[in-house]
GROMACS .gro file of C-alpha atoms in nm:
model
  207
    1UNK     CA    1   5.308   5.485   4.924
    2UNK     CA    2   5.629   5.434   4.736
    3UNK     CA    3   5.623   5.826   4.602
    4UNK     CA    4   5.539   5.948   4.928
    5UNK     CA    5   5.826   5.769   5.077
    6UNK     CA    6   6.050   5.909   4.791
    7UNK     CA    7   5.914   6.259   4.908
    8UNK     CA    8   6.032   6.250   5.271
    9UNK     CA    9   6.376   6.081   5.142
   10UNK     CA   10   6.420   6.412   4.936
   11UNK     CA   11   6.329   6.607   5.164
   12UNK     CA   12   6.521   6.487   5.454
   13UNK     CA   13   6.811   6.493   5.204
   14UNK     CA   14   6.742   6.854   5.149
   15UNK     CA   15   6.799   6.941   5.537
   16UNK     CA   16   7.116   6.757   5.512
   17UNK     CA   17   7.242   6.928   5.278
   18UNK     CA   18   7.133   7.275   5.399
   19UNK     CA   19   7.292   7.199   5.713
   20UNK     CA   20   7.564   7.106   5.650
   21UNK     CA   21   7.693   7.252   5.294
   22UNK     CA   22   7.537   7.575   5.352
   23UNK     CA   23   7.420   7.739   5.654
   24UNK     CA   24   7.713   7.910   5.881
   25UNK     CA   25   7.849   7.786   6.190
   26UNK     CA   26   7.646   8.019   6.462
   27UNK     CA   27   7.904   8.166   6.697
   28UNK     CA   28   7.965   7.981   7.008
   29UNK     CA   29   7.820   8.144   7.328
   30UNK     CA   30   8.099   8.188   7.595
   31UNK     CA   31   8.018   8.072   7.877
   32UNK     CA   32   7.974   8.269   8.225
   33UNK     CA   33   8.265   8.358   8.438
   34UNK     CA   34   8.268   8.257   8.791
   35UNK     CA   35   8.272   8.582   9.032
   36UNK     CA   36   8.528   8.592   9.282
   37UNK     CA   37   8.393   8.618   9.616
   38UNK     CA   38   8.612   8.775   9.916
   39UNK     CA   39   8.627   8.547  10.255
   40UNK     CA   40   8.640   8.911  10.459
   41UNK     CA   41   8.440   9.243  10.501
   42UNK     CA   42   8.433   9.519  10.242
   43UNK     CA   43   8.607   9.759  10.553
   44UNK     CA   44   8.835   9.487  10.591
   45UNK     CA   45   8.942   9.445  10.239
   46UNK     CA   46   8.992   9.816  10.192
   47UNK     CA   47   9.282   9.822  10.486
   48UNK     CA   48   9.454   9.618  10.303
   49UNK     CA   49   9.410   9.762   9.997
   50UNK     CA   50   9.518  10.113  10.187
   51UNK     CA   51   9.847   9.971  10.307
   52UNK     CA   52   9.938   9.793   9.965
   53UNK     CA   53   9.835  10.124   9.813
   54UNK     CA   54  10.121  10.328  10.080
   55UNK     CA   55  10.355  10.050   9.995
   56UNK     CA   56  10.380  10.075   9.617
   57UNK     CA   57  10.399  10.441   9.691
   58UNK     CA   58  10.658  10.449   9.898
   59UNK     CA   59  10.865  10.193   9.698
   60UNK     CA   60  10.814  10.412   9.384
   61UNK     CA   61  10.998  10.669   9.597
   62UNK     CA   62  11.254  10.442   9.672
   63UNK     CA   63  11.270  10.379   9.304
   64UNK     CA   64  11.343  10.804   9.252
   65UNK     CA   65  11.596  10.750   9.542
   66UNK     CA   66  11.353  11.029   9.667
   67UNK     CA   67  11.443  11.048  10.046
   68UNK     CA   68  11.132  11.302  10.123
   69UNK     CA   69  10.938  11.070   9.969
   70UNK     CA   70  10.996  10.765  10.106
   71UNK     CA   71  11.017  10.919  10.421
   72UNK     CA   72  10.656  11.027  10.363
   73UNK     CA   73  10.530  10.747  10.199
   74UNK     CA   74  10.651  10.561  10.536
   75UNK     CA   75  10.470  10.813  10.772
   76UNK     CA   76  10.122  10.768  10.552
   77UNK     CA   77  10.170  10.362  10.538
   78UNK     CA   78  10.256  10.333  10.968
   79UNK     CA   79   9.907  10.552  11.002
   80UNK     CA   80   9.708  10.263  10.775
   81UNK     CA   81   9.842   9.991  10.959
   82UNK     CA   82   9.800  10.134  11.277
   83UNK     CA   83   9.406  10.159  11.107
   84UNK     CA   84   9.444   9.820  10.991
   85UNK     CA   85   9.102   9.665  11.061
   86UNK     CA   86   9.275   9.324  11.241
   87UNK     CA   87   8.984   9.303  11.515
   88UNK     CA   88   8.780   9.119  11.214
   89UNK     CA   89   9.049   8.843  11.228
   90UNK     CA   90   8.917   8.744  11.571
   91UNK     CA   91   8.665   8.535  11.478
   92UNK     CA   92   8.991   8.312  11.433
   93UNK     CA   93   9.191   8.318  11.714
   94UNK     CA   94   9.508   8.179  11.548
   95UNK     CA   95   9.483   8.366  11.232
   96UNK     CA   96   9.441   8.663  11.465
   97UNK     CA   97   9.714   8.612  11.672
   98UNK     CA   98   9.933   8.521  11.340
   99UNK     CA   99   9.826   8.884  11.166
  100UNK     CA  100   9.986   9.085  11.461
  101UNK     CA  101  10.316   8.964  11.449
  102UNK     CA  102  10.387   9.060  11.099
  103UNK     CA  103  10.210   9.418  11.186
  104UNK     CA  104  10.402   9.520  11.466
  105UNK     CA  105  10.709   9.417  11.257
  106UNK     CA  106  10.588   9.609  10.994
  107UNK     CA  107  10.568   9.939  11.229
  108UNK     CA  108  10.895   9.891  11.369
  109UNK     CA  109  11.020   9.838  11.018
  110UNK     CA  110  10.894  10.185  10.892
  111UNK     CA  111  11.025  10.329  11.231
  112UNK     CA  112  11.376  10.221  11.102
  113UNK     CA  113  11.273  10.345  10.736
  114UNK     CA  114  11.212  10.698  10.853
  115UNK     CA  115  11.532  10.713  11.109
  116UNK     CA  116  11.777  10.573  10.887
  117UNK     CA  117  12.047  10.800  10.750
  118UNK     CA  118  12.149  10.608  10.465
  119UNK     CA  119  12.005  10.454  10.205
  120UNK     CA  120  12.144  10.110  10.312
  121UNK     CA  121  12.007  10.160  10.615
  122UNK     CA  122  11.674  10.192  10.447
  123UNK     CA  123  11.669   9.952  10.225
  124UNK     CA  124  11.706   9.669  10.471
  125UNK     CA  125  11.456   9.797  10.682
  126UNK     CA  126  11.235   9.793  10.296
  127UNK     CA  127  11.378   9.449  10.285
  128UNK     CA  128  11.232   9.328  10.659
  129UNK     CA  129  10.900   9.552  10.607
  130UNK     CA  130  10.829   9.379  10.237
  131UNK     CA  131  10.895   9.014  10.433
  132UNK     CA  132  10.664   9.130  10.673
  133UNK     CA  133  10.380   9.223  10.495
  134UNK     CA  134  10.438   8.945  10.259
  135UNK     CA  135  10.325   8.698  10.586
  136UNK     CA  136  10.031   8.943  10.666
  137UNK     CA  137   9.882   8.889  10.297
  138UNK     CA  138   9.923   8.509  10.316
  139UNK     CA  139   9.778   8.506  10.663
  140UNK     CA  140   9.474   8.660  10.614
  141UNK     CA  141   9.462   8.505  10.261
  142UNK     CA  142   9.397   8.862  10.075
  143UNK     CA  143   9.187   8.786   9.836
  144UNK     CA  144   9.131   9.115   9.637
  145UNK     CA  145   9.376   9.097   9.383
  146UNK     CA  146   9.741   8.969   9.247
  147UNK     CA  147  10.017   9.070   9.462
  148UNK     CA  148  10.373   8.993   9.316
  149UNK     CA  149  10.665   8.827   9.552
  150UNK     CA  150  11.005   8.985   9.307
  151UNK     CA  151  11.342   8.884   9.407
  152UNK     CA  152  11.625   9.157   9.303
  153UNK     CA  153  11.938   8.890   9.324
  154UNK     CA  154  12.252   9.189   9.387
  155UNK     CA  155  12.004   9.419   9.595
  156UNK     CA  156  12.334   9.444   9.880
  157UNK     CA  157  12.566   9.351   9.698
  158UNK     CA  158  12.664   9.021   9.420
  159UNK     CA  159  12.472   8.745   9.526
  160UNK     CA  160  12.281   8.909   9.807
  161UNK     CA  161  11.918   8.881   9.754
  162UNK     CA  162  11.654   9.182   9.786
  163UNK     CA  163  11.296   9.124   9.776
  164UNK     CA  164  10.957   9.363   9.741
  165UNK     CA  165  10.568   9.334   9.664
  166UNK     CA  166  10.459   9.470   9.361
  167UNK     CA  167  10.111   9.560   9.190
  168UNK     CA  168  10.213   9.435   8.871
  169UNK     CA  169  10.443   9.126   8.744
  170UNK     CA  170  10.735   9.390   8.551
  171UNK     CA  171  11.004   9.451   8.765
  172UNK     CA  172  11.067   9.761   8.841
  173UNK     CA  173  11.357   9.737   9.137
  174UNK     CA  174  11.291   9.960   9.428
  175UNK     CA  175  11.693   9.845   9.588
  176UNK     CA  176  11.896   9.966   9.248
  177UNK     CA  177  11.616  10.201   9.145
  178UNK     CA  178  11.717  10.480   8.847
  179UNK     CA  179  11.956  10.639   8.983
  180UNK     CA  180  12.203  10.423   9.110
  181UNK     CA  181  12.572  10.559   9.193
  182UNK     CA  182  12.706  10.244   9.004
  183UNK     CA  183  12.468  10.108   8.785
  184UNK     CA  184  12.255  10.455   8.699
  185UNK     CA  185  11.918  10.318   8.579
  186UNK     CA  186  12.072  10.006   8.380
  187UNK     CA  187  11.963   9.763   8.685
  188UNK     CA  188  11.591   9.939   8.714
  189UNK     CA  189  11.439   9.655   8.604
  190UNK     CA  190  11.715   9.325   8.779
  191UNK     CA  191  11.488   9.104   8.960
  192UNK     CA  192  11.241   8.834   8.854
  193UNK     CA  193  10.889   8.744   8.991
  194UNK     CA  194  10.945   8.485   9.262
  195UNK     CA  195  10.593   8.422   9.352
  196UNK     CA  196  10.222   8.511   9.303
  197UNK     CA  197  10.035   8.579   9.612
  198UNK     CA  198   9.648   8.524   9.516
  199UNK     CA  199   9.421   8.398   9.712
  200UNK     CA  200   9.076   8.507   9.519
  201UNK     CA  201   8.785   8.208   9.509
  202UNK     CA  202   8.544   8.197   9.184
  203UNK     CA  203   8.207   8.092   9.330
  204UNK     CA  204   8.136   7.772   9.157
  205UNK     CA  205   7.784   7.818   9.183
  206UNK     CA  206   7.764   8.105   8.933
  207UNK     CA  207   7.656   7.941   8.619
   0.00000   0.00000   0.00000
């Protein structure tokens, strides 16, 4: 009994020491991301998408001090939010009602864009149009991506504030630009990230 005992003390001593001393750590298994899942429509979520995707354009233009272009890039962006698929917002009357005021800012913004003669002129109507749009995303709570809130602090002038959406979090400062009559392209990137507008929900029950 005694040397069968022994037996199973070596052996469990064995294991021990196998585990332990000798065999690897196996790699941990990461665990599942959540999935994000959107609170509106696929058609819905596209508008959006289609009038960020004008935006950035046209503020890219504004970057090139490109006149033409952001004169274009206006046109294109008042023809997706005049598509902008806001009847889906009904289903909450205040949210609706919320979501037009912002858009028909937005129109008369890019009205003022395209009319303006100067590139003050346009840049404060950029200024209104960005404020604008900034409420719609918030409103309806877009939930398709990160949107970035960037604050140019000398946009008109020292100490007179500028802000714009972006697609990503560098600065790249559609009021100064890279061609600048003062500051040539030394202020293209003056401005800091102010806030991040994301709205996106992981579904918890994703394991």
């Amino acid at each position: 009994m005694k040397k069968l005992f022994l037996i199973v003390l070596v052996l469990v001593a064995a294991f021990l020491v196998y585990k332990y001393a000798f065999k690897k750590d196996e790699p941990k298994k990461e665990m599942p991301k959540s999935l994000s899942v959107s609170a509106h429509s696929d058609i819905f979520n596209q508008s959006v998408t289609a009038v960020l995707n004008n935006y950035y354009t046209m503020s890219d233009a504004f970057v090139n001090w490109d006149s033409a272009a952001v004169n274009k890039a206006a046109a294109d962006l008042q023809t997706t939010i005049g598509n902008f698929k806001v009847e889906e917002l009904k289903k909450d009357s205040s949210i609706y009602e919320t979501a037009l005021f912002p858009l028909d800012n937005s129109k008369n913004s890019l009205t003022a864009i395209q009319q303006g003669t100067s590139w003050e002129e346009k840049r404060r109507a950029l200024q209104d149009l960005s404020e604008n749009l900034r409420m719609l995303l918030i409103t309806v709570k877009y939930d398709q991506g990160v949107v970035y809130w960037q604050e140019c602090p000398m946009a008109f002038g020292e100490n007179t504030i500028g802000n714009w959406l972006s697609a990503e979090e560098k600065v790249i400062n559609p009021y100064l630009g890279a061609k600048d009559p003062k500051y040539g392209a030394t202020m293209l990137n003056c401005g800091e990230t102010k806030e991040k507008i994301n709205f996106s929900v992981p579904d918890t029950a994703v394991k």
